[in-house]
Short mmCIF file of C-alpha atoms in Angstrom, two decimals:
data_model
loop_
_atom_site.label_atom_id
_atom_site.label_comp_id
_atom_site.label_asym_id
_atom_site.label_seq_id
_atom_site.Cartn_x
_atom_site.Cartn_y
_atom_site.Cartn_z
CA UNK A 1 -2.10 -28.54 30.33
CA UNK A 2 0.01 -26.53 27.90
CA UNK A 3 0.14 -27.63 24.28
CA UNK A 4 3.23 -27.92 22.12
CA UNK A 5 3.03 -25.24 19.43
CA UNK A 6 4.66 -25.88 16.06
CA UNK A 7 4.93 -22.92 13.68
CA UNK A 8 6.90 -24.50 10.82
CA UNK A 9 5.22 -27.83 10.12
CA UNK A 10 6.26 -27.64 6.45
CA UNK A 11 9.72 -26.21 7.06
CA UNK A 12 10.64 -23.07 5.09
CA UNK A 13 7.98 -23.62 2.43
CA UNK A 14 5.23 -21.70 4.20
CA UNK A 15 7.39 -18.73 5.40
CA UNK A 16 8.91 -18.21 1.95
CA UNK A 17 5.56 -18.53 0.14
CA UNK A 18 3.95 -16.20 2.69
CA UNK A 19 6.69 -13.60 2.25
CA UNK A 20 6.37 -13.67 -1.54
CA UNK A 21 2.61 -13.18 -1.37
CA UNK A 22 3.00 -10.29 1.07
CA UNK A 23 5.53 -8.61 -1.23
CA UNK A 24 3.29 -9.17 -4.27
CA UNK A 25 0.27 -7.65 -2.57
CA UNK A 26 2.31 -4.70 -1.26
CA UNK A 27 3.90 -4.10 -4.68
CA UNK A 28 0.54 -4.01 -6.46
CA UNK A 29 -1.14 -1.96 -3.75
CA UNK A 30 1.60 0.64 -3.42
CA UNK A 31 1.92 0.94 -7.20
CA UNK A 32 -1.82 1.65 -7.44
CA UNK A 33 -1.52 4.15 -4.60
CA UNK A 34 1.39 5.96 -6.25
CA UNK A 35 -0.48 6.03 -9.55
CA UNK A 36 -3.54 7.51 -7.85
CA UNK A 37 -1.49 10.26 -6.22
CA UNK A 38 -0.29 11.45 -9.62
CA UNK A 39 -3.32 10.97 -11.82
CA UNK A 40 -6.56 12.69 -12.70
CA UNK A 41 -9.14 12.94 -9.95
CA UNK A 42 -11.87 10.69 -11.49
CA UNK A 43 -9.49 7.70 -11.37
CA UNK A 44 -8.15 8.42 -7.88
CA UNK A 45 -10.75 6.71 -5.70
CA UNK A 46 -10.79 3.57 -7.86
CA UNK A 47 -7.00 3.32 -7.81
CA UNK A 48 -6.84 3.78 -4.05
CA UNK A 49 -9.54 1.14 -3.54
CA UNK A 50 -7.66 -1.30 -5.78
CA UNK A 51 -4.48 -0.56 -3.83
CA UNK A 52 -6.20 -1.24 -0.51
CA UNK A 53 -7.69 -4.50 -1.78
CA UNK A 54 -4.30 -5.62 -3.12
CA UNK A 55 -2.42 -4.90 0.10
CA UNK A 56 -5.16 -6.43 2.24
CA UNK A 57 -5.44 -9.55 0.09
CA UNK A 58 -1.68 -9.99 0.00
CA UNK A 59 -1.30 -9.75 3.77
CA UNK A 60 -4.34 -11.94 4.46
CA UNK A 61 -2.98 -14.56 2.07
CA UNK A 62 0.42 -14.30 3.75
CA UNK A 63 -1.18 -14.84 7.16
CA UNK A 64 -3.09 -17.97 6.26
CA UNK A 65 -0.29 -19.49 4.21
CA UNK A 66 1.78 -19.13 7.35
CA UNK A 67 -1.04 -20.65 9.40
CA UNK A 68 -0.90 -23.79 7.25
CA UNK A 69 2.36 -24.46 9.05
CA UNK A 70 0.83 -23.83 12.49
CA UNK A 71 -0.06 -26.89 14.54
CA UNK A 72 -0.52 -28.00 18.13
CA UNK A 73 1.00 -31.43 18.58
CA UNK A 74 -1.57 -32.76 21.03
CA UNK A 75 -4.84 -31.70 19.33
CA UNK A 76 -6.23 -31.02 15.85
CA UNK A 77 -7.03 -27.44 14.80
CA UNK A 78 -10.06 -26.06 12.94
CA UNK A 79 -11.10 -22.60 11.75
CA UNK A 80 -14.39 -20.74 11.90
CA UNK A 81 -15.39 -19.67 8.39
CA UNK A 82 -17.22 -16.46 9.32
CA UNK A 83 -14.41 -15.12 11.48
CA UNK A 84 -11.84 -16.01 8.84
CA UNK A 85 -13.74 -14.13 6.14
CA UNK A 86 -14.36 -11.22 8.53
CA UNK A 87 -10.62 -10.82 9.11
CA UNK A 88 -10.13 -10.25 5.37
CA UNK A 89 -12.97 -7.71 5.13
CA UNK A 90 -11.94 -5.76 8.25
CA UNK A 91 -8.31 -5.71 7.17
CA UNK A 92 -9.11 -4.36 3.69
CA UNK A 93 -11.40 -1.65 5.12
CA UNK A 94 -8.83 -0.45 7.67
CA UNK A 95 -5.92 -0.58 5.21
CA UNK A 96 -8.10 1.29 2.72
CA UNK A 97 -8.87 3.97 5.28
CA UNK A 98 -5.17 4.60 5.83
CA UNK A 99 -4.43 4.69 2.11
CA UNK A 100 -7.32 7.07 1.39
CA UNK A 101 -6.02 9.43 4.08
CA UNK A 102 -2.68 9.67 2.31
CA UNK A 103 -4.31 9.74 -1.11
CA UNK A 104 -6.53 12.71 -0.36
CA UNK A 105 -4.57 14.57 2.33
CA UNK A 106 -1.23 14.44 0.51
CA UNK A 107 2.26 13.72 1.80
CA UNK A 108 2.16 15.90 4.89
CA UNK A 109 3.66 14.59 8.10
CA UNK A 110 0.24 14.30 9.78
CA UNK A 111 -1.29 12.45 6.82
CA UNK A 112 1.58 9.95 6.67
CA UNK A 113 1.57 9.30 10.41
CA UNK A 114 -2.21 8.95 10.54
CA UNK A 115 -2.44 6.86 7.37
CA UNK A 116 0.48 4.64 8.39
CA UNK A 117 -0.96 4.11 11.87
CA UNK A 118 -4.40 3.16 10.58
CA UNK A 119 -2.88 0.88 7.93
CA UNK A 120 -0.64 -0.81 10.49
CA UNK A 121 -3.52 -1.28 12.91
CA UNK A 122 -5.49 -2.79 10.03
CA UNK A 123 -2.73 -5.34 9.43
CA UNK A 124 -2.58 -6.19 13.14
CA UNK A 125 -6.38 -6.42 13.40
CA UNK A 126 -6.47 -8.76 10.42
CA UNK A 127 -3.91 -11.00 12.10
CA UNK A 128 -5.51 -11.21 15.53
CA UNK A 129 -9.05 -11.52 14.19
CA UNK A 130 -7.83 -14.38 12.00
CA UNK A 131 -6.27 -15.97 15.08
CA UNK A 132 -9.59 -15.61 16.87
CA UNK A 133 -11.04 -17.94 14.24
CA UNK A 134 -8.94 -20.86 15.49
CA UNK A 135 -11.00 -23.67 16.98
CA UNK A 136 -9.39 -26.25 19.27
CA UNK A 137 -10.05 -27.88 22.62
CA UNK A 138 -8.36 -25.27 24.72
CA UNK A 139 -7.61 -21.56 24.54
CA UNK A 140 -4.99 -19.45 22.81
CA UNK A 141 -3.14 -16.93 24.99
CA UNK A 142 -0.69 -14.19 24.03
CA UNK A 143 2.26 -12.52 25.65
CA UNK A 144 1.41 -8.82 26.08
CA UNK A 145 4.88 -7.56 25.23
CA UNK A 146 5.03 -9.62 22.04
CA UNK A 147 1.60 -8.36 20.96
CA UNK A 148 2.68 -4.74 21.49
CA UNK A 149 5.89 -5.32 19.54
CA UNK A 150 4.03 -6.91 16.63
CA UNK A 151 1.64 -3.93 16.41
CA UNK A 152 4.55 -1.46 16.48
CA UNK A 153 6.25 -3.37 13.67
CA UNK A 154 3.10 -3.21 11.55
CA UNK A 155 2.58 0.53 12.15
CA UNK A 156 6.23 1.46 11.55
CA UNK A 157 6.45 -0.61 8.38
CA UNK A 158 3.20 0.78 6.97
CA UNK A 159 4.30 4.36 7.61
CA UNK A 160 7.71 3.71 6.06
CA UNK A 161 6.20 2.04 3.00
CA UNK A 162 3.76 4.90 2.40
CA UNK A 163 6.52 7.47 2.88
CA UNK A 164 8.78 5.80 0.33
CA UNK A 165 6.06 5.52 -2.28
CA UNK A 166 4.92 9.16 -2.01
CA UNK A 167 8.40 10.65 -1.64
CA UNK A 168 10.08 8.82 -4.52
CA UNK A 169 9.11 7.60 -7.96
CA UNK A 170 10.11 4.79 -10.25
CA UNK A 171 10.70 1.08 -10.00
CA UNK A 172 13.47 1.17 -7.33
CA UNK A 173 11.26 3.08 -4.90
CA UNK A 174 8.33 0.73 -5.52
CA UNK A 175 10.55 -2.31 -5.02
CA UNK A 176 12.01 -0.92 -1.80
CA UNK A 177 8.60 -0.04 -0.37
CA UNK A 178 7.22 -3.47 -1.31
CA UNK A 179 10.11 -5.27 0.36
CA UNK A 180 9.75 -3.12 3.48
CA UNK A 181 6.07 -3.97 3.82
CA UNK A 182 6.61 -7.61 2.87
CA UNK A 183 9.38 -8.13 5.42
CA UNK A 184 7.51 -6.21 8.09
CA UNK A 185 4.12 -7.89 7.64
CA UNK A 186 5.70 -11.35 7.59
CA UNK A 187 7.93 -10.39 10.52
CA UNK A 188 4.91 -9.02 12.36
CA UNK A 189 3.11 -12.34 11.88
CA UNK A 190 5.92 -14.50 13.17
CA UNK A 191 6.70 -12.07 15.98
CA UNK A 192 3.08 -12.34 17.12
CA UNK A 193 3.14 -16.13 16.77
CA UNK A 194 6.27 -16.29 18.94
CA UNK A 195 4.16 -15.06 21.86
CA UNK A 196 1.36 -17.64 21.39
CA UNK A 197 0.62 -20.16 24.12
CA UNK A 198 -2.04 -22.87 23.90
CA UNK A 199 -3.64 -24.14 27.09
CA UNK A 200 -5.47 -27.43 26.49
CA UNK A 201 -8.51 -28.75 28.33
CA UNK A 202 -7.55 -32.42 27.92
CA UNK A 203 -10.01 -33.31 25.12
CA UNK A 204 -8.47 -34.79 21.96
CA UNK A 205 -11.55 -35.16 19.74
CA UNK A 206 -12.02 -33.11 16.57
CA UNK A 207 -12.64 -29.41 17.28
CA UNK A 208 -15.43 -27.25 15.87
CA UNK A 209 -14.94 -25.47 12.55
CA UNK A 210 -13.44 -26.74 9.32
CA UNK A 211 -10.01 -28.42 9.22
CA UNK A 212 -7.17 -26.08 8.31
CA UNK A 213 -6.24 -27.55 4.92
CA UNK A 214 -9.87 -28.14 3.91
CA UNK A 215 -10.84 -24.53 4.68
CA UNK A 216 -7.73 -22.45 4.01
CA UNK A 217 -6.53 -23.87 0.71
CA UNK A 218 -9.79 -23.16 -1.20
CA UNK A 219 -10.09 -19.75 0.48
CA UNK A 220 -6.57 -18.78 -0.58
CA UNK A 221 -7.42 -19.31 -4.25
CA UNK A 222 -9.70 -16.26 -4.43
CA UNK A 223 -7.22 -13.65 -3.14
CA UNK A 224 -4.40 -15.27 -5.13
CA UNK A 225 -6.41 -15.00 -8.37
CA UNK A 226 -7.31 -11.40 -7.52
CA UNK A 227 -3.64 -10.50 -7.04
CA UNK A 228 -2.79 -12.19 -10.32
CA UNK A 229 -5.44 -10.19 -12.18
CA UNK A 230 -4.28 -6.96 -10.52
CA UNK A 231 -0.73 -7.75 -11.61
CA UNK A 232 -1.88 -8.31 -15.19
CA UNK A 233 -3.71 -4.96 -15.09
CA UNK A 234 -0.49 -3.26 -14.02
CA UNK A 235 1.49 -4.94 -16.78
CA UNK A 236 -0.96 -3.72 -19.41
CA UNK A 237 -0.95 -0.16 -18.02
CA UNK A 238 2.56 1.18 -18.68
CA UNK A 239 1.67 4.53 -17.11
CA UNK A 240 0.93 2.79 -13.84
CA UNK A 241 4.24 0.93 -13.94
CA UNK A 242 6.22 4.01 -14.97
CA UNK A 243 4.86 6.10 -12.18
CA UNK A 244 1.98 7.92 -13.83
CA UNK A 245 3.56 10.45 -16.17
CA UNK A 246 0.15 11.59 -17.37
CA UNK A 247 -0.71 13.25 -14.08
CA UNK A 248 -3.12 16.13 -14.22
CA UNK A 249 -0.93 19.21 -14.27
CA UNK A 250 -3.90 21.48 -13.80
CA UNK A 251 -4.77 19.93 -10.47
CA UNK A 252 -1.91 21.66 -8.68
CA UNK A 253 0.88 20.18 -6.55
CA UNK A 254 0.76 17.87 -3.60
CA UNK A 255 3.32 19.58 -1.42
CA UNK A 256 4.38 18.48 2.01
CA UNK A 257 7.05 16.79 4.04
CA UNK A 258 8.14 14.55 1.18
CA UNK A 259 8.45 17.27 -1.43
CA UNK A 260 6.13 18.37 -4.16
CA UNK A 261 4.57 16.49 -7.03
CA UNK A 262 4.45 18.70 -10.09
CA UNK A 263 5.11 22.43 -10.32
CA UNK A 264 3.32 24.81 -7.91
CA UNK A 265 0.54 26.72 -9.62
CA UNK A 266 1.76 30.17 -8.58
CA UNK A 267 5.27 29.52 -9.85
CA UNK A 268 3.87 28.16 -13.11
CA UNK A 269 1.80 31.32 -13.62
CA UNK A 270 4.79 33.52 -12.84
CA UNK A 271 6.96 31.68 -15.34
CA UNK A 272 4.24 31.89 -17.99
CA UNK A 273 3.92 35.63 -17.40
CA UNK A 274 7.69 36.11 -17.71
CA UNK A 275 7.77 34.14 -20.95
CA UNK A 276 4.92 36.21 -22.38
CA UNK A 277 6.66 39.45 -21.40
CA UNK A 278 9.93 38.27 -22.95
CA UNK A 279 8.07 37.40 -26.15
CA UNK A 280 6.55 40.87 -26.33
CA UNK A 281 9.94 42.52 -25.78
CA UNK A 282 11.55 40.37 -28.48
CA UNK A 283 8.77 41.17 -30.91
CA UNK A 284 9.18 44.88 -30.16
CA UNK A 285 12.94 44.83 -30.75
CA UNK A 286 12.45 42.89 -33.99
CA UNK A 287 9.92 45.41 -35.21
CA UNK A 288 12.22 48.31 -34.31
CA UNK A 289 15.11 46.82 -36.32
CA UNK A 290 13.00 46.04 -39.39
CA UNK A 291 13.51 48.44 -42.36
CA UNK A 292 10.61 50.71 -43.05
CA UNK A 293 9.20 51.56 -46.39
CA UNK A 294 7.03 54.48 -47.49
CA UNK A 295 7.14 58.17 -46.54
CA UNK A 296 8.80 59.32 -43.34
CA UNK A 297 7.42 61.91 -40.97
CA UNK A 298 8.95 63.78 -38.06
CA UNK A 299 8.35 60.96 -35.63
CA UNK A 300 10.66 58.67 -37.65
CA UNK A 301 13.55 61.01 -37.01
#
């Protein structure tokens, strides 16, 4: 027996709230990533970790806000706590791996493709592991083509978001990258859900696991509070919001496909040498024009 799947039990409330949380997490995470790319090395790993946690928490929150609107008409739904928590941890670790690749390998084509792929796979893994936590009297099946499309959306969006944030600076670039990842992660979720089929076994009693509202609502509070605190940290760090103007100039450039950050060290040394030579020549000409006092010898003539 095939169940009747409902993905919008609360109308547009859950999709809109999910989209906003995804955009918030992406905005905070990408801002931290951009700041880390242009800052002193001791702060880099902490900033990248905060960025990974923000993106992962935002997307996980988006997923389970959306799942509040998911229902099967014929049977109640529950969720396994351990699997639900594991989806958050695995997602943050995989997203963090992709971000650290870009953070430490720079904006080369290979780093962006690898980092974007790992980040996108982390988003998809978070989604499908979270879906594996569903408990009902039946089984959840997926359409293979829809699954493949959802993973491609996640990978493409992650790569595009990372490219925008490392290639451009300022608020417009951050906003664009956040919207790209917010739209794509939410779109990935609902694309994947469009291929869901539920095959029931005919039992209508309560399933194993905790009820959706009882489990998900308290669990969503933690990531939401974390994102709020991360947003406050950004607001009180103007350098992070402005794009990190205090970057370590002595650390050299991060050159690659998306252009360079800072001035290349060799060019800086060449310019410094030219300025020093010009200063010496100017000082010499000034000394030659200055009137001399005292006795003259043959060399003065």
